[in-house]
Structure formats: structure tokens, C-alpha cells
């Protein structure tokens, strides 16, 4: 039961924290956002990124690996962090390929980064995962049992986590319906849809209409039905 609570809490925390990291990165550092606007990362509506949630769970599990066969303690940590970074990179590659092959959607694109593989993974972001692994090991992992104790003894926070998973499930179902329409369009036109490009097209359309709603929620605008709004954005991409 304790293990299940840890996994539940880590996925919850990782998904939200990761969303915050990506939000700041895309706002101030991403080359794909020259206008420096706030962009919702990922394909879900809410403030969470499952990739980071799963990644935090992976980091937690990998901390139990025994690297005591390496005598140098500093080298032990370096090897462990490399293993963590490589495992998350592998998970990132698998997740990216699932969306590209299964949904015809590219969630992110590292094609312009040196040493990239199919634009899904690259050394630069593997290094970032290495840094995040070290951060997790030294600052987060030692506090997990203390956080779990607090979590168990504050039943009201359990409702917050439960509410998160309820909203998250609804969000996934809703977003997958949209992804299904995107996949149908991509297959008909034999193309791969870049999510960031689709977001940009919809954002430009919203700016033209002076709409300030979330780029997914604007698809439910009374002025334009969901299918038509999405179709216009996809057609702009298909013409390129």
C-alpha cells in the first residue's frame, strides 16, 4: 500500500512540476517560440505532463539499483545518473514513436539539434535529463518518505490527489478524441502533424479573432464548431 501511495504521489507531483518546467522553457528559451508567448506544453488541456510524471516514477525505481561494485563514490553517482538519463531518454523515444506511428502526431521536434534520432531524442536533452536526475537524487528522493508520512496524515490532500486523477482521466479522454480527428486528417493527407505547429496555427487564428481562451478550449467556440476549427488549422499545415 505504501509503495502504491508513493507511485501515485510521484506521478501527480512529476506531471505538474514538469508542466511548469516546460511552460517556462518554451516561454523564455525555446527557439520554436520567437514571439515569446505562453504556450501550453503537451497535448492535454490541464496543467500536467504525463511524460514527467512517468519519468519521476522511473527515477524513484532506479534509485534502488545497487552500484556498490564501483568503489569510487563519486563515480557511483555519475554512473547512476547516466543510467537514469538513458532510461528516461529511452522512455521519451518510445513515447514519441507511439504518437508518431500510432497517432501521426509529433509532440516535439529535436530535428535541428545535433545528434538527434528521428527528431525524438538528442544528446542535449539527455544531458538535461542527467541534470534533473541529479537534482532528484540529492534534493527530492531523501524527502520522499517524509512527504509520504505527511500525505498519509493529511487526508484532505488525498482528495486533492484523487480530484487530480479524476480530472486527468477526463482530460485524456477528451484530448484523445481530438487526436483521433488529427490522425484521420494526417492519414488522409499522408503527413505527420507537428503539435507545436498546430498550436501555432490555432493561436494565430485566435489572435485574429481576438480570442483569449485556451488553444484547445477555443475549439469549442460557439462561432465555429470543433471540427471546423480544427480542420482549418490542419488544412493550413497540409498546404505547406
PDB file of N, CA and C in Angstrom, residues 55 58 82-95 108 117 120-123 125-127 129-130:
ATOM      1  N   UNK A  55       8.422   9.813 -15.716  1.00  0.00           N
ATOM      2  CA  UNK A  55       9.870   9.952 -15.552  1.00  0.00           C
ATOM      3  C   UNK A  55      10.262  10.002 -14.078  1.00  0.00           C
ATOM      4  N   UNK A  58      10.109   6.590 -12.740  1.00  0.00           N
ATOM      5  CA  UNK A  58      11.279   5.830 -13.196  1.00  0.00           C
ATOM      6  C   UNK A  58      12.502   6.162 -12.348  1.00  0.00           C
ATOM      7  N   UNK A  82      23.809   8.700 -15.120  1.00  0.00           N
ATOM      8  CA  UNK A  82      23.832   8.385 -16.561  1.00  0.00           C
ATOM      9  C   UNK A  82      22.785   7.324 -16.892  1.00  0.00           C
ATOM     10  N   UNK A  83      22.679   6.320 -16.027  1.00  0.00           N
ATOM     11  CA  UNK A  83      21.693   5.262 -16.236  1.00  0.00           C
ATOM     12  C   UNK A  83      20.284   5.837 -16.180  1.00  0.00           C
ATOM     13  N   UNK A  84      20.045   6.734 -15.224  1.00  0.00           N
ATOM     14  CA  UNK A  84      18.736   7.381 -15.112  1.00  0.00           C
ATOM     15  C   UNK A  84      18.404   8.177 -16.375  1.00  0.00           C
ATOM     16  N   UNK A  85      19.389   8.961 -16.821  1.00  0.00           N
ATOM     17  CA  UNK A  85      19.173   9.799 -18.003  1.00  0.00           C
ATOM     18  C   UNK A  85      18.908   8.954 -19.239  1.00  0.00           C
ATOM     19  N   UNK A  86      19.630   7.860 -19.388  1.00  0.00           N
ATOM     20  CA  UNK A  86      19.456   6.986 -20.551  1.00  0.00           C
ATOM     21  C   UNK A  86      18.098   6.289 -20.517  1.00  0.00           C
ATOM     22  N   UNK A  87      17.662   5.877 -19.337  1.00  0.00           N
ATOM     23  CA  UNK A  87      16.361   5.206 -19.221  1.00  0.00           C
ATOM     24  C   UNK A  87      15.219   6.168 -19.555  1.00  0.00           C
ATOM     25  N   UNK A  88      15.318   7.398 -19.077  1.00  0.00           N
ATOM     26  CA  UNK A  88      14.271   8.374 -19.378  1.00  0.00           C
ATOM     27  C   UNK A  88      14.301   8.739 -20.860  1.00  0.00           C
ATOM     28  N   UNK A  89      15.515   8.828 -21.421  1.00  0.00           N
ATOM     29  CA  UNK A  89      15.635   9.098 -22.854  1.00  0.00           C
ATOM     30  C   UNK A  89      14.989   7.989 -23.666  1.00  0.00           C
ATOM     31  N   UNK A  90      15.207   6.750 -23.248  1.00  0.00           N
ATOM     32  CA  UNK A  90      14.577   5.609 -23.918  1.00  0.00           C
ATOM     33  C   UNK A  90      13.062   5.688 -23.804  1.00  0.00           C
ATOM     34  N   UNK A  91      12.576   6.034 -22.634  1.00  0.00           N
ATOM     35  CA  UNK A  91      11.132   6.180 -22.448  1.00  0.00           C
ATOM     36  C   UNK A  91      10.601   7.310 -23.317  1.00  0.00           C
ATOM     37  N   UNK A  92      11.349   8.402 -23.413  1.00  0.00           N
ATOM     38  CA  UNK A  92      10.960   9.532 -24.259  1.00  0.00           C
ATOM     39  C   UNK A  92      10.887   9.101 -25.724  1.00  0.00           C
ATOM     40  N   UNK A  93      11.845   8.279 -26.140  1.00  0.00           N
ATOM     41  CA  UNK A  93      11.863   7.794 -27.523  1.00  0.00           C
ATOM     42  C   UNK A  93      10.638   6.912 -27.801  1.00  0.00           C
ATOM     43  N   UNK A  94      10.344   6.005 -26.875  1.00  0.00           N
ATOM     44  CA  UNK A  94       9.199   5.103 -27.057  1.00  0.00           C
ATOM     45  C   UNK A  94       7.899   5.897 -27.116  1.00  0.00           C
ATOM     46  N   UNK A  95       7.741   6.867 -26.192  1.00  0.00           N
ATOM     47  CA  UNK A  95       6.526   7.692 -26.180  1.00  0.00           C
ATOM     48  C   UNK A  95       6.397   8.491 -27.475  1.00  0.00           C
ATOM     49  N   UNK A 108       6.965  16.700 -30.076  1.00  0.00           N
ATOM     50  CA  UNK A 108       8.108  17.611 -30.002  1.00  0.00           C
ATOM     51  C   UNK A 108       9.043  17.296 -31.150  1.00  0.00           C
ATOM     52  N   UNK A 117      17.975  11.606 -32.982  1.00  0.00           N
ATOM     53  CA  UNK A 117      17.495  10.369 -33.592  1.00  0.00           C
ATOM     54  C   UNK A 117      16.016  10.545 -33.906  1.00  0.00           C
ATOM     55  N   UNK A 120      13.334  12.808 -32.149  1.00  0.00           N
ATOM     56  CA  UNK A 120      12.635  12.487 -30.907  1.00  0.00           C
ATOM     57  C   UNK A 120      13.532  12.651 -29.690  1.00  0.00           C
ATOM     58  N   UNK A 121      14.787  12.224 -29.814  1.00  0.00           N
ATOM     59  CA  UNK A 121      15.740  12.355 -28.717  1.00  0.00           C
ATOM     60  C   UNK A 121      17.032  12.946 -29.256  1.00  0.00           C
ATOM     61  N   UNK A 122      17.817  13.537 -28.367  1.00  0.00           N
ATOM     62  CA  UNK A 122      19.096  14.111 -28.765  1.00  0.00           C
ATOM     63  C   UNK A 122      19.984  14.237 -27.528  1.00  0.00           C
ATOM     64  N   UNK A 123      21.305  14.330 -27.717  1.00  0.00           N
ATOM     65  CA  UNK A 123      22.234  14.414 -26.582  1.00  0.00           C
ATOM     66  C   UNK A 123      21.969  15.597 -25.667  1.00  0.00           C
ATOM     67  N   UNK A 125      19.170  17.069 -24.736  1.00  0.00           N
ATOM     68  CA  UNK A 125      18.099  16.849 -23.772  1.00  0.00           C
ATOM     69  C   UNK A 125      18.379  15.642 -22.884  1.00  0.00           C
ATOM     70  N   UNK A 126      19.202  14.723 -23.353  1.00  0.00           N
ATOM     71  CA  UNK A 126      19.647  13.642 -22.464  1.00  0.00           C
ATOM     72  C   UNK A 126      20.492  14.224 -21.340  1.00  0.00           C
ATOM     73  N   UNK A 127      21.303  15.228 -21.668  1.00  0.00           N
ATOM     74  CA  UNK A 127      22.092  15.918 -20.645  1.00  0.00           C
ATOM     75  C   UNK A 127      21.184  16.637 -19.655  1.00  0.00           C
ATOM     76  N   UNK A 129      18.222  15.646 -18.853  1.00  0.00           N
ATOM     77  CA  UNK A 129      17.690  14.577 -18.017  1.00  0.00           C
ATOM     78  C   UNK A 129      18.719  14.164 -16.960  1.00  0.00           C
ATOM     79  N   UNK A 130      20.001  14.205 -17.331  1.00  0.00           N
ATOM     80  CA  UNK A 130      21.067  13.883 -16.378  1.00  0.00           C
ATOM     81  C   UNK A 130      21.053  14.883 -15.221  1.00  0.00           C
TER      82      UNK A 130
END
